[in-house]
Amino acid sequence: MLIDCHVHLNTYDENRQRTVDDALAELYAAMEENGVDHAVVLTSYKVNAQRPHVDEVIRAVDGDPRITIIEGLRWRDPEERTDLFNLEERIRDGLVKGIKLYPGYDRYAINDPSLESVFRIAAKYDVPVMIHCGDTYSKHAKVRQAHPLLVDDVAVDYPDVRFVICHLGNPWFQDAAEVLYKNDNVLADISGLTLGDFHYEFERYMVQRVRDMISYMGDPGKQLMYGTDWPLAGMPTYRRFFDSLELADEAKEGIAWRNAARLFKIDVGDAGTA
C-alpha cells in the first residue's frame, strides 16, 4: 500500500495549457505507473489558468475513492480571500478533508492570530491543517513566515488540531524534528525536497539529512508521511529516495500509508479501486 499525501493538479509551466481533467488523467497515469494506491490533492492558495479552483477539482474527481482533496486557503488578498462559510460547508459535506495553509507565499506567518477561526473549523470537524514550511517556489515569498518552529506555537495553542509540516521544513530539518518530537499533534510529509528528479549527490545529501532528523525525533513511523509534491517532483525518483532511507519495515509501512490513512480517514479498502 502506498499513499502519496501531497500532490497538485496545478500546471507550473505557464507556456503549457491543460484542463483540470487533463491534469487528473496525468495523475492517475502516474499513480498507476508508480504503484500509488491513493493520492491527496492539495489545491492552491490562488486561482488562475494554471491553478484550478477547489470546486473544479471536486467536479473532476467526482468522488473517486482514489483521491482525497485538501483545500488551499487564500488569506491575505481582501478581494479573493477564502470564504470560511463556504470552506466549512465543503468540509461538513465531506467534499474536502482538510485545509492547506501557504504562509510565506500568501504573506502571513504560520502563527498569525487571525487564523484562529480557521483552526476552530479544523477542530470542529476533526480535519488536519497542512502547512507549507521552509523553502518556497517563489522569489516573492517570505520564508521566515514559513519557518517550522512557528508550528510549535499553533500546536500548543490548538491541541485538538492536527498539523502537518509539509516538506520537512526544508532546510530547517532539525527545527522541524524538534517540533515533531515535542508535539504529538504534529506530523510531517517528506514531499518537495527536490524539483524534478533527484541528482545523485543531492539525493545522498537529502537522505543523510532525513536520517539525522529521524535519529533526533525518534520513531518516524508515527509522524512522517510519504509525499512527492507531484508534478513538481517526479514519482519514480521519490520511490527511490524513500527506499534509500532504509527504514525498518514497521516504520516504512507507517510512513508509506498508515499515518496518512489515519490522518485523512482514508478507507484503505477502497484505495486503488475506481
Coordinates of C-alpha atoms in Angstrom, one line a residue:
M1 CA 0.0 0.0 0.0
L2 CA 1.3 3.5 -0.9
I3 CA -0.5 6.8 -0.3
D4 CA 1.0 10.0 -1.8
C5 CA -0.2 12.6 0.7
H6 CA 1.0 15.6 -1.3
V7 CA 0.2 16.2 -5.0
H8 CA -1.2 19.0 -7.0
L9 CA -3.3 19.4 -10.2
N10 CA -1.6 22.7 -10.9
T11 CA 0.3 23.4 -14.1
Y12 CA 3.6 25.0 -13.3
D13 CA 4.7 25.6 -16.9
E14 CA 2.9 28.9 -17.8
N15 CA 3.5 28.1 -21.5
R16 CA 1.6 24.9 -21.2
Q17 CA -2.2 24.7 -21.3
R18 CA -4.1 21.9 -19.8
T19 CA -7.5 21.5 -18.1
V20 CA -8.1 20.1 -14.7
D21 CA -9.4 16.9 -16.3
D22 CA -6.2 16.6 -18.3
A23 CA -4.1 17.1 -15.1
L24 CA -6.2 14.5 -13.2
A25 CA -5.8 12.0 -16.1
E26 CA -2.0 12.5 -15.9
L27 CA -2.1 12.0 -12.1
Y28 CA -4.0 8.7 -12.5
A29 CA -1.4 7.5 -15.1
A30 CA 1.5 8.5 -12.8
M31 CA -0.2 6.7 -9.9
E32 CA -0.6 3.5 -12.0
E33 CA 3.0 3.6 -13.2
N34 CA 4.4 4.1 -9.8
G35 CA 2.3 1.9 -7.6
V36 CA 0.5 4.7 -5.8
D37 CA -2.9 3.5 -4.4
H38 CA -4.2 6.8 -3.2
A39 CA -3.3 10.5 -3.6
V40 CA -4.1 13.5 -1.5
V41 CA -4.7 16.5 -3.9
L42 CA -3.9 20.0 -2.4
T43 CA -5.5 23.0 -4.1
S44 CA -3.7 26.3 -4.4
Y45 CA -4.0 29.5 -2.4
K46 CA -4.8 31.3 -5.6
V47 CA -6.9 30.6 -8.7
N48 CA -5.8 31.3 -12.3
A49 CA -5.3 29.5 -15.6
Q50 CA -2.6 27.2 -14.1
R51 CA -4.3 26.6 -10.7
P52 CA -7.9 25.3 -10.6
H53 CA -10.5 26.4 -8.1
V54 CA -11.3 23.7 -5.4
D55 CA -14.8 23.4 -7.0
E56 CA -13.3 22.5 -10.3
V57 CA -11.2 19.8 -8.6
I58 CA -14.2 18.5 -6.7
R59 CA -16.1 18.2 -10.0
A60 CA -13.3 16.5 -11.8
V61 CA -12.6 14.0 -9.1
D62 CA -16.3 13.2 -8.8
G63 CA -16.0 11.2 -5.6
D64 CA -13.3 8.8 -6.9
P65 CA -12.1 6.8 -3.8
R66 CA -8.5 7.1 -5.0
I67 CA -8.4 10.8 -4.3
T68 CA -8.7 12.9 -1.1
I69 CA -9.0 16.7 -1.6
I70 CA -7.4 19.3 0.7
E71 CA -8.5 22.9 0.2
G72 CA -5.8 25.6 -0.1
L73 CA -6.6 28.8 1.8
R74 CA -6.2 32.3 0.4
W75 CA -6.0 34.6 3.4
R76 CA -4.3 37.9 2.7
D77 CA -6.0 39.1 -0.5
P78 CA -9.1 41.1 0.5
E79 CA -10.7 40.6 -2.9
E80 CA -10.0 36.9 -3.2
R81 CA -9.9 35.8 0.4
T82 CA -11.3 32.3 1.0
D83 CA -14.9 32.4 2.3
L84 CA -14.8 30.4 5.5
F85 CA -18.5 29.8 5.4
N86 CA -18.1 28.0 2.0
L87 CA -15.0 26.2 3.2
E88 CA -16.8 24.9 6.3
E89 CA -19.7 23.7 4.1
R90 CA -17.3 21.8 1.9
I91 CA -15.7 20.2 4.9
R92 CA -19.1 19.5 6.5
D93 CA -20.3 17.7 3.4
G94 CA -17.1 15.6 3.1
L95 CA -16.0 17.2 -0.2
V96 CA -12.7 18.3 1.2
K97 CA -10.9 16.5 4.1
G98 CA -8.5 19.2 5.3
I99 CA -7.1 22.7 5.0
K100 CA -3.8 23.8 3.4
L101 CA -2.0 27.0 4.5
Y102 CA 0.5 28.8 2.4
P103 CA 2.4 31.1 4.8
G104 CA 5.2 33.0 3.2
Y105 CA 3.6 32.7 -0.2
D106 CA 0.5 34.5 1.0
R107 CA 2.4 36.9 3.2
Y108 CA 1.4 35.8 6.6
A109 CA 3.1 33.8 9.4
I110 CA 2.1 30.4 10.5
N111 CA 1.1 31.7 13.9
D112 CA -0.8 34.7 12.7
P113 CA -3.6 35.3 15.3
S114 CA -6.2 35.9 12.6
L115 CA -6.1 32.2 11.7
E116 CA -7.9 31.3 14.9
S117 CA -11.2 30.9 13.0
V118 CA -9.6 28.5 10.6
F119 CA -8.1 26.3 13.3
R120 CA -11.5 26.3 15.1
I121 CA -13.1 24.9 11.9
A122 CA -10.4 22.2 11.7
A123 CA -11.0 21.2 15.4
K124 CA -14.8 21.2 14.9
Y125 CA -14.7 18.7 12.0
D126 CA -11.5 16.9 13.1
V127 CA -9.7 17.6 9.8
P128 CA -5.9 18.3 9.6
V129 CA -4.2 21.6 8.7
M130 CA -1.3 21.1 6.3
I131 CA 1.2 23.9 6.3
H132 CA 3.8 24.8 3.7
C133 CA 7.0 25.1 5.7
G134 CA 10.5 26.1 4.6
D135 CA 11.8 26.9 1.1
T136 CA 9.5 28.5 -1.4
Y137 CA 9.0 28.1 -5.1
S138 CA 8.5 31.8 -5.4
K139 CA 11.1 34.6 -5.1
H140 CA 8.4 36.9 -3.8
A141 CA 7.5 34.7 -0.8
K142 CA 8.9 35.4 2.7
V143 CA 10.5 32.2 4.0
R144 CA 10.8 33.5 7.6
Q145 CA 7.0 33.4 7.8
A146 CA 7.1 29.7 6.9
H147 CA 9.6 28.6 9.5
P148 CA 8.6 25.2 11.1
L149 CA 9.4 26.4 14.6
L150 CA 6.2 28.6 14.3
V151 CA 4.2 25.4 14.0
D152 CA 5.0 24.8 17.7
D153 CA 3.1 27.9 18.6
V154 CA -0.2 26.7 16.9
A155 CA 0.3 23.1 18.0
V156 CA 0.4 24.3 21.7
D157 CA -2.4 26.8 21.3
Y158 CA -4.7 24.3 19.5
P159 CA -4.0 20.9 20.9
D160 CA -7.2 19.5 19.3
V161 CA -6.0 20.3 15.8
R162 CA -3.6 18.0 13.9
F163 CA -1.0 19.9 11.9
V164 CA 1.3 18.7 9.1
I165 CA 4.7 20.3 8.4
C166 CA 5.0 20.0 4.7
H167 CA 8.4 19.4 3.1
L168 CA 10.0 18.6 6.5
G169 CA 10.5 22.3 6.9
N170 CA 13.4 22.2 4.4
P171 CA 16.1 23.4 5.0
W172 CA 15.3 23.6 8.8
F173 CA 15.2 19.9 9.3
Q174 CA 16.5 19.9 12.9
D175 CA 13.9 22.6 13.9
A176 CA 11.1 20.5 12.3
A177 CA 12.4 17.4 14.2
E178 CA 12.2 19.3 17.5
V179 CA 8.6 20.4 16.8
L180 CA 7.6 16.8 15.9
Y181 CA 9.4 15.3 18.9
K182 CA 7.7 17.7 21.2
N183 CA 4.1 17.7 19.8
D184 CA 2.0 14.6 19.4
N185 CA -0.5 16.5 17.3
V186 CA 2.1 17.4 14.6
L187 CA 3.1 15.2 11.6
A188 CA 5.2 15.9 8.6
D189 CA 5.4 14.8 5.0
I190 CA 8.7 14.2 3.0
S191 CA 7.4 15.9 -0.2
G192 CA 9.0 18.6 -2.3
L193 CA 12.7 18.1 -1.3
T194 CA 13.7 18.4 -5.0
L195 CA 12.3 19.9 -8.2
G196 CA 12.1 17.3 -11.0
D197 CA 14.3 14.3 -10.2
F198 CA 16.9 13.9 -7.6
H199 CA 20.5 14.1 -8.8
Y200 CA 22.9 11.6 -7.2
E201 CA 24.9 13.9 -4.9
F202 CA 21.8 15.9 -3.8
E203 CA 19.9 12.7 -3.1
R204 CA 22.7 11.4 -0.9
Y205 CA 22.8 14.7 0.9
M206 CA 19.0 14.7 1.5
V207 CA 19.0 11.0 2.6
Q208 CA 21.5 11.9 5.3
R209 CA 19.6 15.0 6.4
V210 CA 16.4 13.0 6.8
R211 CA 18.2 10.1 8.6
D212 CA 19.7 12.7 11.0
M213 CA 16.2 14.1 11.6
I214 CA 14.8 10.7 12.3
S215 CA 17.6 9.9 14.7
Y216 CA 16.7 13.1 16.6
M217 CA 12.9 12.7 16.7
G218 CA 12.7 9.0 17.5
D219 CA 10.1 6.9 15.8
P220 CA 9.4 8.1 12.2
G221 CA 6.7 5.5 11.7
K222 CA 4.3 7.6 13.9
Q223 CA 4.6 11.1 12.5
L224 CA 6.1 11.1 9.0
M225 CA 4.1 10.5 5.7
Y226 CA 5.1 9.7 2.2
G227 CA 4.5 12.5 -0.3
T228 CA 6.1 13.8 -3.5
D229 CA 4.8 17.2 -4.5
W230 CA 4.0 15.9 -7.9
P231 CA 4.2 17.3 -10.6
L232 CA 7.0 19.5 -9.2
A233 CA 8.8 16.3 -8.2
G234 CA 8.8 13.0 -10.1
M235 CA 7.2 10.0 -8.6
P236 CA 9.8 7.4 -9.7
T237 CA 12.7 9.4 -8.2
Y238 CA 10.8 9.7 -4.9
R239 CA 10.2 6.0 -4.7
R240 CA 14.0 5.5 -5.0
F241 CA 14.6 8.2 -2.4
F242 CA 12.2 6.6 0.0
D243 CA 13.8 3.2 -0.4
S244 CA 17.2 4.8 0.2
L245 CA 16.2 5.8 3.7
E246 CA 16.5 2.0 4.6
L247 CA 13.8 2.1 7.3
A248 CA 12.7 -0.8 9.4
D249 CA 9.6 -2.5 7.9
E250 CA 7.2 -1.2 10.6
A251 CA 8.4 2.4 10.2
K252 CA 8.3 2.2 6.4
E253 CA 4.7 0.9 6.5
G254 CA 3.7 3.8 8.8
I255 CA 5.2 6.4 6.5
A256 CA 4.0 4.7 3.3
W257 CA 0.4 4.6 4.2
R258 CA -0.7 4.0 7.8
N259 CA -0.2 7.5 9.1
A260 CA -1.9 9.2 6.1
A261 CA -4.8 6.7 6.1
R262 CA -5.4 7.5 9.8
L263 CA -5.0 11.3 9.4
F264 CA -7.2 11.7 6.4
K265 CA -9.6 8.9 7.3
I266 CA -8.9 7.1 4.1
D267 CA -10.7 3.8 3.6
V268 CA -7.8 1.6 2.5
G269 CA -10.2 -1.0 1.3
D270 CA -11.2 1.4 -1.4
A271 CA -7.6 2.5 -2.3
G272 CA -6.7 1.5 -5.8
T273 CA -10.2 0.9 -7.0
A274 CA -12.2 3.1 -9.4

